[in-house]
Amino acid sequence: MGVTGSPTSINQGTRTKGGIGESTLRPDGILKVTGEFAYSSDMWHEDMLWGHTLRSTVAHAEIVSIDTSEALATSGVYAVLTYDDLPTAVKNYGLEIQDTPVLAHGKVRHHGEPVALVAADHPETARRAAAKIRIDYRELPVITDEASATADDAVLVHEGRTDHHIGHVAHPNIVHRQPIIRGDAEAAKARADVVVSGEYVFGMQDQAFLGPESGLAVPAEDGGVDLYVATQWLHSDLRQIAPVLGLPEDKVRMTLSGVGGAFGGREDLSMQIHACLLALRTGKPVKIVYNRFESFFGHVHRHPAKLWYEHGATRDGKLTHMKCRIVLDGGAYASASPAVVGNASSLAVGPYVVEDVDIEALALYTNNPPCGAMRGFGAVQACFAYEAQMDKVAAELGMDPVEFRQLNAMEQGTLLPTGQRVDSPAPVAELLRRVKAMPLPPERQWESAGEQADVRALPGGLSNTTHGEGVVRGVGYAVGLKNVGFSEGFDDYSTARVRMEVIGGEPVVTVHTAMAEVGQGGVTVHAQIARTELGVAQVTIHPADTRVGSAGSTSASRQTYVTGGAVKNSCEAVREQVLDIGRRKFGTYHPAWATAELLLEGGKVVTDGGEALADLADVLEDEAVDIELEWRHRPTEAFDLRTGQGNGHVQYSFAAHRAVVEVDTELGLVKVIELACAQDVGKALNPLSVVGQIQGGTIQGMGIAVMEEIIVDPRTAKVRNPSFTDYLLPTILDTPTIPVDVLELADDHAPYGLRGVGEAPTLSSTPAVLAAIRNATGLELNRTPVRPEYLTGT
Amino acid sequence: MRVNFTVNGRRHEADDVWEGESLLYVLRERMGLPGSKNACEQGECGSCTVRLDGVPVCSCLVAAGQVEGREVITVEGLADFAAHRSEAHPGTGCASGACGTALDEARRWEAEPSGEDARETGELSPIQQAFIDAGAVQCGFCTPGLLVAADELLERTPEPSDADIREALSGNLCRCTGYEKILDAVRLAAARAEEAV
């Protein structure tokens, strides 16, 4: 009996014909609306067990002893594992620094750290058995902020660090630090007519993907394991899993199962190794599904940050200099903190021309929850601060905030603070113009339906807390700068295997990549690319697994660019080989085979003049063309560790927002009425999906602005709100209308001219909402999310 | 304990149900109906929404024993349920809100075997088709719960205002779409139903 609910090939059929540029529909749409799509939590196997993780109840402690005897004696329990049961000397993993224990050994460093594992025949049995494990902790003082982390006598979160960053940081409790110095900020300050500074605080956001961490590990007869799991990067997981299990990578066979959203939260491992360990120990398939409470501890979050900024400007509105310091709280383990620091520093100036800068960004080790990747990745925190600064400087100069931004906007050819020249369109001023030109929603909309106020349209909504008295409106603008793809010299490649053959008399293309489809629509655009390049209607998307080369991560807005590029590249090679076969078989019949530019269109080989030379079915007959190739974007380079200089990024994306909010000043309740967005996407491969990504990113940014925050007790470093009851997410009642204006200025260096889409809208929507609330209330508001008490002064 | 109830028009028995098991667990793990999703298991996200005797509920909050002798519709049965409703009530004609599927009607209705796989029959309910067409499905994890809730809204209120849609779907979290395309989908389904009259 095999796995049920395992991923199946997605056949595009003939209902979704269309190449790039068309809004073809998702190939997995029918499965998803009928409930048949197999998410990782839907996996099932005959005779399977349920795994459960026991997690630390304290943030920082020595583990004195663990007693598992009572748990192990529980009826229905098959295994209880602790650190001592790990099979090899490799007991840690990590994306960049291998500092994260598979199971805590000696010490726990954050609330909710995994300590022990249980496998049982019912999930409740596993939970109850785990509760019987007795752990004796000796608690240690908690490090929760920069002062406690970098004090001379601070306890080290990781004693004996040996990673390559340690030589460049001032204290072992700093994960990584990146300064960027260009020009002379102090000298430039002397030219400023106004100097404005501000301190900003950015709360800890959770990805809150709806599909919890989950998967199924099935032990194999060859001593290996098959793992079905939701992740963002199969090969990155594999690289971290295999050494801990003591298996060669080819004995850990990974298949992507349905992913219920990711947003960066699935870049790090969660239950992968745990499920494999339990499966290999028990010899039975083991499924682990986190509940929401555990999910809040099972993945890294967005770095909370403290940011200090100073800008100067001349009276005619030109920025003279910028100084900033960004302190990111990385929590107990490094995760992606070094790269987040690189982004926060290199994008700290935003989409503006400032020649003289003095930037420093760093990430701390603390006993707070570990933080890593989340949509926007370090650029989000900076954007919140520099956009607040732009409004402040404009106000100081008495200028319109949009005009001030446009006056200082970067453009193609601008030199960034890293010394890198922007060599593709950078329509910052144009995006601001577009978003400002959109018609504003009518005033006092709650009255427009009739004489009676519709309370649902008011701040407080159905709580019926106001009928419009005390409600004021504000409008705010923001724009952001995000890099696309992995930066700083990372070998950011992808692989695609493309096969063309004739099935049932029709030419059919199969696209096989290891790309994680997490909802973004990659499976749709891969089929569009294959149709465009190979001229066939039928495209099958093979399940993503590790039997094909790495696709890299579904993150950093890179997947359509890089794996899309790989699919295009492989398709082009398939096309050449198909044409060679055609020339061999039919070349003597028509001179165009040798002389014309040949294309594949509508299932035929055609000349660029449109003359059909042969059916693909006749060219291929029973031959199949099958090619797997890697594809890389242009190389980048590391930033200099002292000056931050270097061509670190490959591409940039830009989005601008205008927020319209209404605030009940009596109760401090905010209603976001509209969040208009203008974004340059280079080329919209699938306009419907592009708009969906922009709207989704916009709302995640709005969530940061007005409600979302993981609250960590500063005295105990314990998480106070690990549930959807207490961690507030925008509902459909909280969200505004989101008109989107898509601009397509091709980037000549990218496949089809496309520009990564997913993250940029998350940057600018947060500061736009903050600016609108400030505009409505006249309050300074330097902390996000904005809470009612900040608005009422209570 | 043993629980007898009807799921998507078919009578079922679930044996050895532990008293603490939720309807969601029984549907997903005992009956092989994983369409209802498990995103928060505390009634906050709506991913597990099913109809219990016609009323949308979070199945994670319903103890399995509570469904004894009752009718459950999940996303897996939505297409057949909608088809049956449109046969029973040609046009829409349910503006009064009193024309939801009556309990005795629901008991008489049974899913056709071939109707279980929409891919084979090409049949989706109008709201399912509208979600696909409007681009309201991204990761899709919230989709089953939203579909059940939206279908019930349109049964009750065939021409909902935007405020009606927002109110009806406010118990269903979506993290991917920003909700705009979900609004589009419900509007699209309502408009198509109006055209069909």
PDB file of C-alpha atoms in Angstrom, chain A residues 225-310:
ATOM      1  CA  VAL A 225      13.513   7.306   4.063  1.00  0.00           C
ATOM      2  CA  ASP A 226      10.924   8.932   1.824  1.00  0.00           C
ATOM      3  CA  LEU A 227       9.755  12.282   3.091  1.00  0.00           C
ATOM      4  CA  TYR A 228       6.630  14.061   1.900  1.00  0.00           C
ATOM      5  CA  VAL A 229       6.673  17.583   3.222  1.00  0.00           C
ATOM      6  CA  ALA A 230       5.688  21.203   2.683  1.00  0.00           C
ATOM      7  CA  THR A 231       8.782  23.318   2.247  1.00  0.00           C
ATOM      8  CA  GLN A 232      10.211  26.202   0.242  1.00  0.00           C
ATOM      9  CA  TRP A 233      13.367  24.490  -0.916  1.00  0.00           C
ATOM     10  CA  LEU A 234      13.614  20.697  -1.101  1.00  0.00           C
ATOM     11  CA  HIS A 235      17.355  20.551  -1.731  1.00  0.00           C
ATOM     12  CA  SER A 236      18.205  22.922   1.096  1.00  0.00           C
ATOM     13  CA  ASP A 237      16.197  20.703   3.440  1.00  0.00           C
ATOM     14  CA  LEU A 238      17.918  17.621   2.077  1.00  0.00           C
ATOM     15  CA  ARG A 239      21.372  19.126   2.629  1.00  0.00           C
ATOM     16  CA  GLN A 240      20.504  19.682   6.299  1.00  0.00           C
ATOM     17  CA  ILE A 241      18.546  16.467   6.943  1.00  0.00           C
ATOM     18  CA  ALA A 242      20.829  13.776   5.513  1.00  0.00           C
ATOM     19  CA  PRO A 243      23.899  14.419   7.729  1.00  0.00           C
ATOM     20  CA  VAL A 244      21.830  14.318  10.929  1.00  0.00           C
ATOM     21  CA  LEU A 245      20.291  10.995   9.910  1.00  0.00           C
ATOM     22  CA  GLY A 246      23.696   9.660   8.902  1.00  0.00           C
ATOM     23  CA  LEU A 247      22.392   8.850   5.426  1.00  0.00           C
ATOM     24  CA  PRO A 248      23.748   9.759   2.024  1.00  0.00           C
ATOM     25  CA  GLU A 249      21.560  12.306   0.256  1.00  0.00           C
ATOM     26  CA  ASP A 250      20.306   9.746  -2.256  1.00  0.00           C
ATOM     27  CA  LYS A 251      18.720   7.749   0.559  1.00  0.00           C
ATOM     28  CA  VAL A 252      16.620  10.689   1.703  1.00  0.00           C
ATOM     29  CA  ARG A 253      14.087  11.043  -1.073  1.00  0.00           C
ATOM     30  CA  MET A 254      12.009  14.170  -0.734  1.00  0.00           C
ATOM     31  CA  THR A 255       8.756  14.983  -2.479  1.00  0.00           C
ATOM     32  CA  LEU A 256       6.948  18.251  -2.132  1.00  0.00           C
ATOM     33  CA  SER A 257       3.463  17.773  -0.791  1.00  0.00           C
ATOM     34  CA  GLY A 258       0.823  20.484  -0.914  1.00  0.00           C
ATOM     35  CA  VAL A 259       2.026  23.701   0.695  1.00  0.00           C
ATOM     36  CA  GLY A 260      -0.487  25.896   2.484  1.00  0.00           C
ATOM     37  CA  GLY A 261       1.451  29.148   2.160  1.00  0.00           C
ATOM     38  CA  ALA A 262       5.012  29.873   3.246  1.00  0.00           C
ATOM     39  CA  PHE A 263       6.095  33.552   3.180  1.00  0.00           C
ATOM     40  CA  GLY A 264       9.615  32.631   4.345  1.00  0.00           C
ATOM     41  CA  GLY A 265       8.476  30.554   7.298  1.00  0.00           C
ATOM     42  CA  ARG A 266       9.309  27.273   5.601  1.00  0.00           C
ATOM     43  CA  GLU A 267      12.890  28.127   4.653  1.00  0.00           C
ATOM     44  CA  ASP A 268      14.132  26.602   7.898  1.00  0.00           C
ATOM     45  CA  LEU A 269      13.483  23.006   8.879  1.00  0.00           C
ATOM     46  CA  SER A 270      10.670  22.277  11.317  1.00  0.00           C
ATOM     47  CA  MET A 271       9.421  18.686  11.623  1.00  0.00           C
ATOM     48  CA  GLN A 272      11.463  17.183   8.780  1.00  0.00           C
ATOM     49  CA  ILE A 273      14.284  15.590  10.765  1.00  0.00           C
ATOM     50  CA  HIS A 274      11.981  14.723  13.675  1.00  0.00           C
ATOM     51  CA  ALA A 275       9.608  12.714  11.497  1.00  0.00           C
ATOM     52  CA  CYS A 276      12.503  10.917   9.784  1.00  0.00           C
ATOM     53  CA  LEU A 277      14.123  10.028  13.117  1.00  0.00           C
ATOM     54  CA  LEU A 278      10.877   8.566  14.444  1.00  0.00           C
ATOM     55  CA  ALA A 279      10.213   6.660  11.229  1.00  0.00           C
ATOM     56  CA  LEU A 280      13.704   5.161  11.142  1.00  0.00           C
ATOM     57  CA  ARG A 281      13.510   4.258  14.831  1.00  0.00           C
ATOM     58  CA  THR A 282      10.066   2.630  14.707  1.00  0.00           C
ATOM     59  CA  GLY A 283      10.257   1.215  11.190  1.00  0.00           C
ATOM     60  CA  LYS A 284       6.819   2.670  10.557  1.00  0.00           C
ATOM     61  CA  PRO A 285       5.567   5.686   8.619  1.00  0.00           C
ATOM     62  CA  VAL A 286       5.305   8.701  10.915  1.00  0.00           C
ATOM     63  CA  LYS A 287       3.161  11.761  10.324  1.00  0.00           C
ATOM     64  CA  ILE A 288       3.633  14.996  12.207  1.00  0.00           C
ATOM     65  CA  VAL A 289       1.132  17.829  12.027  1.00  0.00           C
ATOM     66  CA  TYR A 290       1.669  20.886  14.197  1.00  0.00           C
ATOM     67  CA  ASN A 291      -1.358  22.559  15.660  1.00  0.00           C
ATOM     68  CA  ARG A 292      -1.435  26.337  15.519  1.00  0.00           C
ATOM     69  CA  PHE A 293       0.049  26.773  18.979  1.00  0.00           C
ATOM     70  CA  GLU A 294       3.038  24.651  18.027  1.00  0.00           C
ATOM     71  CA  SER A 295       3.327  26.329  14.639  1.00  0.00           C
ATOM     72  CA  PHE A 296       4.111  29.616  16.394  1.00  0.00           C
ATOM     73  CA  PHE A 297       7.160  27.857  17.887  1.00  0.00           C
ATOM     74  CA  GLY A 298       7.901  25.698  14.865  1.00  0.00           C
ATOM     75  CA  HIS A 299       9.129  28.369  12.486  1.00  0.00           C
ATOM     76  CA  VAL A 300      11.212  31.528  12.605  1.00  0.00           C
ATOM     77  CA  HIS A 301       9.518  34.913  12.506  1.00  0.00           C
ATOM     78  CA  ARG A 302      10.201  38.312  10.978  1.00  0.00           C
ATOM     79  CA  HIS A 303      12.985  40.082  12.871  1.00  0.00           C
ATOM     80  CA  PRO A 304      11.708  42.747  15.214  1.00  0.00           C
ATOM     81  CA  ALA A 305      13.920  45.797  14.910  1.00  0.00           C
ATOM     82  CA  LYS A 306      14.972  49.048  16.458  1.00  0.00           C
ATOM     83  CA  LEU A 307      16.017  51.639  13.907  1.00  0.00           C
ATOM     84  CA  TRP A 308      17.634  55.036  14.333  1.00  0.00           C
ATOM     85  CA  TYR A 309      17.702  57.279  11.275  1.00  0.00           C
ATOM     86  CA  GLU A 310      18.978  60.756  10.432  1.00  0.00           C
TER      87      GLU A 310
END
